[in-house]
Structure formats: structure tokens, C-alpha cells
Amino acid sequence: MRPERGARGPAPERSRAQIAVVAIDLANAGGLAAVSTRQIAKVLGTGPASLYRYVATRDDLIDLMHDAVTGEVDLSVPLTGDPVEDLLSLAVRTKDLYLRYPWLLDVPVERTRLGPHAADYLEHALRALQHVPMTGRQKLEAISLLNGLVTLFAHIEIQERRTPTARQAAQAAYRAQLAADGRHPLIAAAMADSTLDPPDDPRRSFERMTRRLLTGLGLPE
């Protein structure tokens, strides 16, 4: 809501959008911790103090970054009228965004982090629930739970990509030992059931559990 420039003084040399692009590039290369006013100023060839007329705090900067990449979620996909499938489709596109920008998982969680693109995103999600007999609060809570599941699965996928194969093998061996030691019969039974199914790829697992969450919240299938 703050203007890019004051009513008086010289025309601004930079823009918030330009600063956000540089900050995102830094985060893509080195994570969120690599983003600082000093580093952005270095890339732009200016002094750090000159950037404070555009972004007053680091929180402001993160808000700009978060909202800029949120704008990459395609909201032009037509709604089908099936709230479960429409929100599932949105969730898949959102998880893909987190996988493209892993530093998003390090952005502090705030209920009120809502910029222009994030507002468009929320409006789209609420439109998918427009004809569902839920209160406004229940709809917002359902979307919050959905976004929580998105971040959880994105975090798991990214972590699995980074986990060494030897560690994964060691964890699998320990799970097999637990199932066979006779002291954890419920774990053994659950694992036996899961071995009857073909292995899930991450996307299929995410879609199945998201549908289960949404239908459990009372959304019609």
C-alpha cells in the first residue's frame, strides 16, 4: 500500500519488483539465508542504504519474494465444479512451486502474509468452495490445512532427494527389523498391508492423501 516513491524528490532508480527478482535469484542460488540488503545492493551496483527507500525491513523483502513467486501458480485453470478435484489440482500446482523454490519452506509461517498474488490465490481457492455448504471460517481453515499438507509433502520430497542412498538403505533395514522383532505387532501389520500395494511415486501419494483430507473435511466428492 506504500507508494513506490514520495510525492517529491527524484524519480526512483529501482523498483520493488526489480529488487524482488534479485532477491529470488540469490535465494535460488544459496537459500533464504543468502538474501540480504547488502548482497542485493552489490548485484544492483548500489549502496545498501539506497534500498531502504523501497523495502524498510527484511520482512518486507521476504513478503515481496513470497508474493512474486506465488504469482507463478497458474490460476487460469478452469474450475470443474468438483471442489475436491479443483483444490487437488491447485495443491499439485502449489507443491510444484515449492519444489522449484525450496527456500519457500524457510519463509516464516504467518497467518497474515497476504500480498496481491497471494490474495488472488486465496480468491481462486475460495471460488472452488463457493457452493460448498461451509461457513467462511470453515473454508479458510480447509484451505489452511490443504496448504499445510502441500508444504509437508514438498519438504519430504526435497529432503528425500538430499538424503544419501546409504542412509535410506539403513533406514529401510531398521524398519524391516522393527517389523520382524515381534515387539511391534501393529507396526508390522501396517507395514505388511503397505507392501501389498505397488510402490507410490510422490505425486500419487500426495494426490491420494490430499483427496482423503478434503473429503474428511466434508467436501463432496
PDB file of C-alpha atoms in Angstrom:
ATOM      1  CA  MET A   1       0.000   0.000   0.000  1.00  0.00           C
ATOM      2  CA  ARG A   2       3.021   2.269   0.360  1.00  0.00           C
ATOM      3  CA  PRO A   3       3.831   4.214  -2.806  1.00  0.00           C
ATOM      4  CA  GLU A   4       6.986   3.295  -4.742  1.00  0.00           C
ATOM      5  CA  ARG A   5       8.133   6.898  -4.402  1.00  0.00           C
ATOM      6  CA  GLY A   6       7.210  10.002  -2.461  1.00  0.00           C
ATOM      7  CA  ALA A   7       5.368  12.969  -3.901  1.00  0.00           C
ATOM      8  CA  ARG A   8       8.624  14.880  -4.008  1.00  0.00           C
ATOM      9  CA  GLY A   9      12.207  14.079  -4.832  1.00  0.00           C
ATOM     10  CA  PRO A  10      13.921  12.409  -7.781  1.00  0.00           C
ATOM     11  CA  ALA A  11      12.407   9.537  -9.703  1.00  0.00           C
ATOM     12  CA  PRO A  12      13.345   6.163  -8.186  1.00  0.00           C
ATOM     13  CA  GLU A  13      16.257   4.337  -9.809  1.00  0.00           C
ATOM     14  CA  ARG A  14      14.968   0.911  -8.763  1.00  0.00           C
ATOM     15  CA  SER A  15      11.630  -0.781  -8.225  1.00  0.00           C
ATOM     16  CA  ARG A  16      10.379  -3.261  -5.680  1.00  0.00           C
ATOM     17  CA  ALA A  17       9.814  -5.778  -8.466  1.00  0.00           C
ATOM     18  CA  GLN A  18      13.454  -5.448  -9.569  1.00  0.00           C
ATOM     19  CA  ILE A  19      14.670  -5.893  -6.001  1.00  0.00           C
ATOM     20  CA  ALA A  20      12.461  -8.958  -5.576  1.00  0.00           C
ATOM     21  CA  VAL A  21      13.888 -10.562  -8.733  1.00  0.00           C
ATOM     22  CA  VAL A  22      17.456 -10.143  -7.457  1.00  0.00           C
ATOM     23  CA  ALA A  23      16.499 -11.458  -4.021  1.00  0.00           C
ATOM     24  CA  ILE A  24      14.848 -14.532  -5.561  1.00  0.00           C
ATOM     25  CA  ASP A  25      17.950 -15.227  -7.656  1.00  0.00           C
ATOM     26  CA  LEU A  26      20.094 -15.062  -4.506  1.00  0.00           C
ATOM     27  CA  ALA A  27      17.724 -17.411  -2.658  1.00  0.00           C
ATOM     28  CA  ASN A  28      17.701 -19.853  -5.573  1.00  0.00           C
ATOM     29  CA  ALA A  29      21.487 -19.960  -5.501  1.00  0.00           C
ATOM     30  CA  GLY A  30      22.139 -20.021  -1.771  1.00  0.00           C
ATOM     31  CA  GLY A  31      18.883 -20.363   0.132  1.00  0.00           C
ATOM     32  CA  LEU A  32      16.959 -17.758   2.049  1.00  0.00           C
ATOM     33  CA  ALA A  33      19.928 -17.128   4.355  1.00  0.00           C
ATOM     34  CA  ALA A  34      21.896 -15.808   1.360  1.00  0.00           C
ATOM     35  CA  VAL A  35      19.453 -12.929   0.879  1.00  0.00           C
ATOM     36  CA  SER A  36      20.474  -9.630   2.424  1.00  0.00           C
ATOM     37  CA  THR A  37      20.174  -5.966   1.565  1.00  0.00           C
ATOM     38  CA  ARG A  38      23.945  -5.830   1.218  1.00  0.00           C
ATOM     39  CA  GLN A  39      24.045  -8.664  -1.323  1.00  0.00           C
ATOM     40  CA  ILE A  40      21.137  -7.239  -3.302  1.00  0.00           C
ATOM     41  CA  ALA A  41      22.820  -3.832  -3.391  1.00  0.00           C
ATOM     42  CA  LYS A  42      26.031  -5.471  -4.590  1.00  0.00           C
ATOM     43  CA  VAL A  43      24.222  -7.120  -7.513  1.00  0.00           C
ATOM     44  CA  LEU A  44      22.470  -3.867  -8.393  1.00  0.00           C
ATOM     45  CA  GLY A  45      25.680  -1.870  -8.115  1.00  0.00           C
ATOM     46  CA  THR A  46      24.415   0.490  -5.449  1.00  0.00           C
ATOM     47  CA  GLY A  47      24.756   1.086  -1.724  1.00  0.00           C
ATOM     48  CA  PRO A  48      22.656  -0.853   0.816  1.00  0.00           C
ATOM     49  CA  ALA A  49      21.251   2.347   2.313  1.00  0.00           C
ATOM     50  CA  SER A  50      19.711   3.294  -1.042  1.00  0.00           C
ATOM     51  CA  LEU A  51      17.421   0.234  -0.928  1.00  0.00           C
ATOM     52  CA  TYR A  52      15.702   1.200   2.310  1.00  0.00           C
ATOM     53  CA  ARG A  53      13.520   3.672   0.456  1.00  0.00           C
ATOM     54  CA  TYR A  54      11.935   0.644  -1.271  1.00  0.00           C
ATOM     55  CA  VAL A  55      11.973  -2.021   1.478  1.00  0.00           C
ATOM     56  CA  ALA A  56      12.240  -0.956   5.105  1.00  0.00           C
ATOM     57  CA  THR A  57      12.840  -4.384   6.691  1.00  0.00           C
ATOM     58  CA  ARG A  58      13.838  -7.944   5.859  1.00  0.00           C
ATOM     59  CA  ASP A  59      10.215  -8.957   6.440  1.00  0.00           C
ATOM     60  CA  ASP A  60       9.191  -6.526   3.691  1.00  0.00           C
ATOM     61  CA  LEU A  61      11.738  -8.134   1.383  1.00  0.00           C
ATOM     62  CA  ILE A  62      10.529 -11.656   2.132  1.00  0.00           C
ATOM     63  CA  ASP A  63       6.942 -10.515   1.556  1.00  0.00           C
ATOM     64  CA  LEU A  64       7.927  -9.288  -1.911  1.00  0.00           C
ATOM     65  CA  MET A  65       9.759 -12.513  -2.739  1.00  0.00           C
ATOM     66  CA  HIS A  66       6.974 -14.741  -1.479  1.00  0.00           C
ATOM     67  CA  ASP A  67       4.285 -12.869  -3.366  1.00  0.00           C
ATOM     68  CA  ALA A  68       6.315 -12.697  -6.575  1.00  0.00           C
ATOM     69  CA  VAL A  69       6.743 -16.475  -6.820  1.00  0.00           C
ATOM     70  CA  THR A  70       3.160 -17.099  -5.677  1.00  0.00           C
ATOM     71  CA  GLY A  71       2.183 -15.287  -8.865  1.00  0.00           C
ATOM     72  CA  GLU A  72       3.650 -18.214 -10.823  1.00  0.00           C
ATOM     73  CA  VAL A  73       0.845 -20.550  -9.718  1.00  0.00           C
ATOM     74  CA  ASP A  74      -1.428 -20.824 -12.744  1.00  0.00           C
ATOM     75  CA  LEU A  75      -4.857 -19.592 -11.683  1.00  0.00           C
ATOM     76  CA  SER A  76      -6.231 -19.619 -15.222  1.00  0.00           C
ATOM     77  CA  VAL A  77      -7.003 -23.359 -14.990  1.00  0.00           C
ATOM     78  CA  PRO A  78     -10.816 -23.564 -15.272  1.00  0.00           C
ATOM     79  CA  LEU A  79     -12.724 -24.839 -12.263  1.00  0.00           C
ATOM     80  CA  THR A  80     -14.726 -28.001 -12.899  1.00  0.00           C
ATOM     81  CA  GLY A  81     -17.308 -27.552 -10.151  1.00  0.00           C
ATOM     82  CA  ASP A  82     -15.884 -30.518  -8.210  1.00  0.00           C
ATOM     83  CA  PRO A  83     -14.337 -28.871  -5.124  1.00  0.00           C
ATOM     84  CA  VAL A  84     -12.129 -31.837  -4.234  1.00  0.00           C
ATOM     85  CA  GLU A  85     -10.630 -32.144  -7.709  1.00  0.00           C
ATOM     86  CA  ASP A  86     -10.327 -28.373  -8.131  1.00  0.00           C
ATOM     87  CA  LEU A  87      -8.471 -27.923  -4.838  1.00  0.00           C
ATOM     88  CA  LEU A  88      -6.363 -31.011  -5.530  1.00  0.00           C
ATOM     89  CA  SER A  89      -5.327 -29.517  -8.873  1.00  0.00           C
ATOM     90  CA  LEU A  90      -4.425 -26.250  -7.142  1.00  0.00           C
ATOM     91  CA  ALA A  91      -2.486 -28.122  -4.462  1.00  0.00           C
ATOM     92  CA  VAL A  92      -0.446 -30.024  -7.078  1.00  0.00           C
ATOM     93  CA  ARG A  93       0.477 -26.775  -8.814  1.00  0.00           C
ATOM     94  CA  THR A  94       1.383 -25.220  -5.485  1.00  0.00           C
ATOM     95  CA  LYS A  95       3.599 -28.140  -4.475  1.00  0.00           C
ATOM     96  CA  ASP A  96       5.388 -27.849  -7.814  1.00  0.00           C
ATOM     97  CA  LEU A  97       6.104 -24.224  -6.893  1.00  0.00           C
ATOM     98  CA  TYR A  98       7.734 -25.286  -3.617  1.00  0.00           C
ATOM     99  CA  LEU A  99       9.834 -27.847  -5.455  1.00  0.00           C
ATOM    100  CA  ARG A 100      11.048 -25.128  -7.846  1.00  0.00           C
ATOM    101  CA  TYR A 101      11.802 -22.755  -4.977  1.00  0.00           C
ATOM    102  CA  PRO A 102      12.858 -24.850  -1.949  1.00  0.00           C
ATOM    103  CA  TRP A 103      13.695 -21.701   0.039  1.00  0.00           C
ATOM    104  CA  LEU A 104       9.954 -21.060   0.305  1.00  0.00           C
ATOM    105  CA  LEU A 105       9.880 -23.717   3.012  1.00  0.00           C
ATOM    106  CA  ASP A 106      12.126 -21.481   5.133  1.00  0.00           C
ATOM    107  CA  VAL A 107       9.814 -18.467   4.907  1.00  0.00           C
ATOM    108  CA  PRO A 108       8.372 -17.894   8.395  1.00  0.00           C
ATOM    109  CA  VAL A 109       4.758 -19.015   8.605  1.00  0.00           C
ATOM    110  CA  GLU A 110       2.342 -16.153   9.227  1.00  0.00           C
ATOM    111  CA  ARG A 111      -1.434 -16.176   9.083  1.00  0.00           C
ATOM    112  CA  THR A 112      -1.457 -12.662   7.687  1.00  0.00           C
ATOM    113  CA  ARG A 113       1.151 -12.997   4.912  1.00  0.00           C
ATOM    114  CA  LEU A 114      -1.142 -11.965   2.086  1.00  0.00           C
ATOM    115  CA  GLY A 115       0.155  -9.917  -0.838  1.00  0.00           C
ATOM    116  CA  PRO A 116      -1.562  -9.179  -4.163  1.00  0.00           C
ATOM    117  CA  HIS A 117      -0.763 -12.534  -5.804  1.00  0.00           C
ATOM    118  CA  ALA A 118      -1.492 -14.451  -2.616  1.00  0.00           C
ATOM    119  CA  ALA A 119      -4.875 -12.698  -2.446  1.00  0.00           C
ATOM    120  CA  ASP A 120      -5.614 -13.877  -5.998  1.00  0.00           C
ATOM    121  CA  TYR A 121      -4.606 -17.397  -4.960  1.00  0.00           C
ATOM    122  CA  LEU A 122      -6.921 -17.339  -1.940  1.00  0.00           C
ATOM    123  CA  GLU A 123      -9.787 -15.952  -4.021  1.00  0.00           C
ATOM    124  CA  HIS A 124      -9.321 -18.802  -6.515  1.00  0.00           C
ATOM    125  CA  ALA A 125      -9.345 -21.399  -3.727  1.00  0.00           C
ATOM    126  CA  LEU A 126     -12.469 -19.874  -2.193  1.00  0.00           C
ATOM    127  CA  ARG A 127     -14.143 -19.854  -5.597  1.00  0.00           C
ATOM    128  CA  ALA A 128     -13.600 -23.614  -5.732  1.00  0.00           C
ATOM    129  CA  LEU A 129     -15.542 -23.817  -2.452  1.00  0.00           C
ATOM    130  CA  GLN A 130     -18.152 -21.251  -3.413  1.00  0.00           C
ATOM    131  CA  HIS A 131     -21.091 -23.656  -3.466  1.00  0.00           C
ATOM    132  CA  VAL A 132     -19.975 -25.900  -0.611  1.00  0.00           C
ATOM    133  CA  PRO A 133     -22.216 -25.556   2.484  1.00  0.00           C
ATOM    134  CA  MET A 134     -19.467 -24.390   4.847  1.00  0.00           C
ATOM    135  CA  THR A 135     -19.015 -21.151   6.744  1.00  0.00           C
ATOM    136  CA  GLY A 136     -16.385 -18.683   5.622  1.00  0.00           C
ATOM    137  CA  ARG A 137     -14.222 -19.639   8.579  1.00  0.00           C
ATOM    138  CA  GLN A 138     -14.504 -23.341   7.765  1.00  0.00           C
ATOM    139  CA  LYS A 139     -13.470 -22.663   4.174  1.00  0.00           C
ATOM    140  CA  LEU A 140     -10.421 -20.673   5.273  1.00  0.00           C
ATOM    141  CA  GLU A 141      -9.480 -23.430   7.725  1.00  0.00           C
ATOM    142  CA  ALA A 142      -9.809 -26.059   4.983  1.00  0.00           C
ATOM    143  CA  ILE A 143      -7.508 -24.067   2.698  1.00  0.00           C
ATOM    144  CA  SER A 144      -5.006 -23.613   5.544  1.00  0.00           C
ATOM    145  CA  LEU A 145      -4.951 -27.367   6.194  1.00  0.00           C
ATOM    146  CA  LEU A 146      -4.507 -28.018   2.487  1.00  0.00           C
ATOM    147  CA  ASN A 147      -1.574 -25.613   2.283  1.00  0.00           C
ATOM    148  CA  GLY A 148      -0.047 -27.271   5.353  1.00  0.00           C
ATOM    149  CA  LEU A 149      -0.211 -30.640   3.607  1.00  0.00           C
ATOM    150  CA  VAL A 150       1.366 -29.100   0.499  1.00  0.00           C
ATOM    151  CA  THR A 151       4.347 -27.770   2.442  1.00  0.00           C
ATOM    152  CA  LEU A 152       4.744 -31.046   4.353  1.00  0.00           C
ATOM    153  CA  PHE A 153       4.905 -33.140   1.184  1.00  0.00           C
ATOM    154  CA  ALA A 154       7.170 -30.641  -0.560  1.00  0.00           C
ATOM    155  CA  HIS A 155       9.533 -30.757   2.422  1.00  0.00           C
ATOM    156  CA  ILE A 156       9.559 -34.570   2.393  1.00  0.00           C
ATOM    157  CA  GLU A 157      10.250 -34.755  -1.357  1.00  0.00           C
ATOM    158  CA  ILE A 158      13.083 -32.241  -1.162  1.00  0.00           C
ATOM    159  CA  GLN A 159      14.607 -33.972   1.868  1.00  0.00           C
ATOM    160  CA  GLU A 160      14.423 -37.386   0.205  1.00  0.00           C
ATOM    161  CA  ARG A 161      16.281 -36.015  -2.807  1.00  0.00           C
ATOM    162  CA  ARG A 162      19.040 -34.785  -0.495  1.00  0.00           C
ATOM    163  CA  THR A 163      19.267 -37.904   1.692  1.00  0.00           C
ATOM    164  CA  PRO A 164      22.210 -40.178   0.768  1.00  0.00           C
ATOM    165  CA  THR A 165      21.265 -43.577  -0.652  1.00  0.00           C
ATOM    166  CA  ALA A 166      23.224 -45.355   2.094  1.00  0.00           C
ATOM    167  CA  ARG A 167      21.160 -43.623   4.784  1.00  0.00           C
ATOM    168  CA  GLN A 168      17.917 -44.562   3.030  1.00  0.00           C
ATOM    169  CA  ALA A 169      19.071 -48.196   2.887  1.00  0.00           C
ATOM    170  CA  ALA A 170      19.948 -48.135   6.596  1.00  0.00           C
ATOM    171  CA  GLN A 171      16.537 -46.724   7.486  1.00  0.00           C
ATOM    172  CA  ALA A 172      14.816 -49.407   5.377  1.00  0.00           C
ATOM    173  CA  ALA A 173      16.805 -52.116   7.143  1.00  0.00           C
ATOM    174  CA  TYR A 174      15.801 -50.756  10.551  1.00  0.00           C
ATOM    175  CA  ARG A 175      12.129 -50.664   9.571  1.00  0.00           C
ATOM    176  CA  ALA A 176      12.368 -54.296   8.464  1.00  0.00           C
ATOM    177  CA  GLN A 177      13.921 -55.180  11.821  1.00  0.00           C
ATOM    178  CA  LEU A 178      11.087 -53.441  13.681  1.00  0.00           C
ATOM    179  CA  ALA A 179       8.520 -55.384  11.684  1.00  0.00           C
ATOM    180  CA  ALA A 180      10.223 -58.676  12.472  1.00  0.00           C
ATOM    181  CA  ASP A 181      11.159 -58.288  16.147  1.00  0.00           C
ATOM    182  CA  GLY A 182       7.735 -59.301  17.492  1.00  0.00           C
ATOM    183  CA  ARG A 183       7.552 -56.357  19.888  1.00  0.00           C
ATOM    184  CA  HIS A 184       5.734 -54.027  17.500  1.00  0.00           C
ATOM    185  CA  PRO A 185       2.839 -56.055  16.061  1.00  0.00           C
ATOM    186  CA  LEU A 186       0.827 -53.029  14.946  1.00  0.00           C
ATOM    187  CA  ILE A 187       3.780 -51.585  13.056  1.00  0.00           C
ATOM    188  CA  ALA A 188       4.379 -54.994  11.468  1.00  0.00           C
ATOM    189  CA  ALA A 189       0.733 -55.274  10.420  1.00  0.00           C
ATOM    190  CA  ALA A 190       0.645 -51.771   8.964  1.00  0.00           C
ATOM    191  CA  MET A 191       3.872 -52.346   7.055  1.00  0.00           C
ATOM    192  CA  ALA A 192       2.609 -55.713   5.779  1.00  0.00           C
ATOM    193  CA  ASP A 193      -0.504 -54.017   4.415  1.00  0.00           C
ATOM    194  CA  SER A 194       1.569 -51.356   2.684  1.00  0.00           C
ATOM    195  CA  THR A 195       3.803 -53.921   0.996  1.00  0.00           C
ATOM    196  CA  LEU A 196       0.762 -55.395  -0.752  1.00  0.00           C
ATOM    197  CA  ASP A 197       0.366 -52.215  -2.793  1.00  0.00           C
ATOM    198  CA  PRO A 198       2.660 -51.147  -5.640  1.00  0.00           C
ATOM    199  CA  PRO A 199       5.223 -48.519  -4.605  1.00  0.00           C
ATOM    200  CA  ASP A 200       3.878 -44.987  -4.746  1.00  0.00           C
ATOM    201  CA  ASP A 201       5.578 -42.208  -6.569  1.00  0.00           C
ATOM    202  CA  PRO A 202       5.449 -38.957  -4.559  1.00  0.00           C
ATOM    203  CA  ARG A 203       2.787 -37.385  -6.757  1.00  0.00           C
ATOM    204  CA  ARG A 204       0.390 -40.329  -6.478  1.00  0.00           C
ATOM    205  CA  SER A 205       0.842 -40.490  -2.710  1.00  0.00           C
ATOM    206  CA  PHE A 206       0.246 -36.751  -2.406  1.00  0.00           C
ATOM    207  CA  GLU A 207      -2.898 -36.868  -4.516  1.00  0.00           C
ATOM    208  CA  ARG A 208      -4.344 -39.810  -2.569  1.00  0.00           C
ATOM    209  CA  MET A 209      -3.754 -38.222   0.829  1.00  0.00           C
ATOM    210  CA  THR A 210      -4.987 -34.819  -0.325  1.00  0.00           C
ATOM    211  CA  ARG A 211      -8.247 -36.319  -1.535  1.00  0.00           C
ATOM    212  CA  ARG A 212      -8.588 -38.100   1.802  1.00  0.00           C
ATOM    213  CA  LEU A 213      -8.029 -34.841   3.692  1.00  0.00           C
ATOM    214  CA  LEU A 214     -10.506 -32.880   1.598  1.00  0.00           C
ATOM    215  CA  THR A 215     -13.261 -35.489   1.756  1.00  0.00           C
ATOM    216  CA  GLY A 216     -12.622 -35.877   5.501  1.00  0.00           C
ATOM    217  CA  LEU A 217     -13.335 -32.187   5.881  1.00  0.00           C
ATOM    218  CA  GLY A 218     -16.791 -32.760   4.444  1.00  0.00           C
ATOM    219  CA  LEU A 219     -16.239 -31.648   0.859  1.00  0.00           C
ATOM    220  CA  PRO A 220     -18.460 -33.565  -1.560  1.00  0.00           C
ATOM    221  CA  GLU A 221     -16.676 -35.927  -3.944  1.00  0.00           C
TER     222      GLU A 221
END
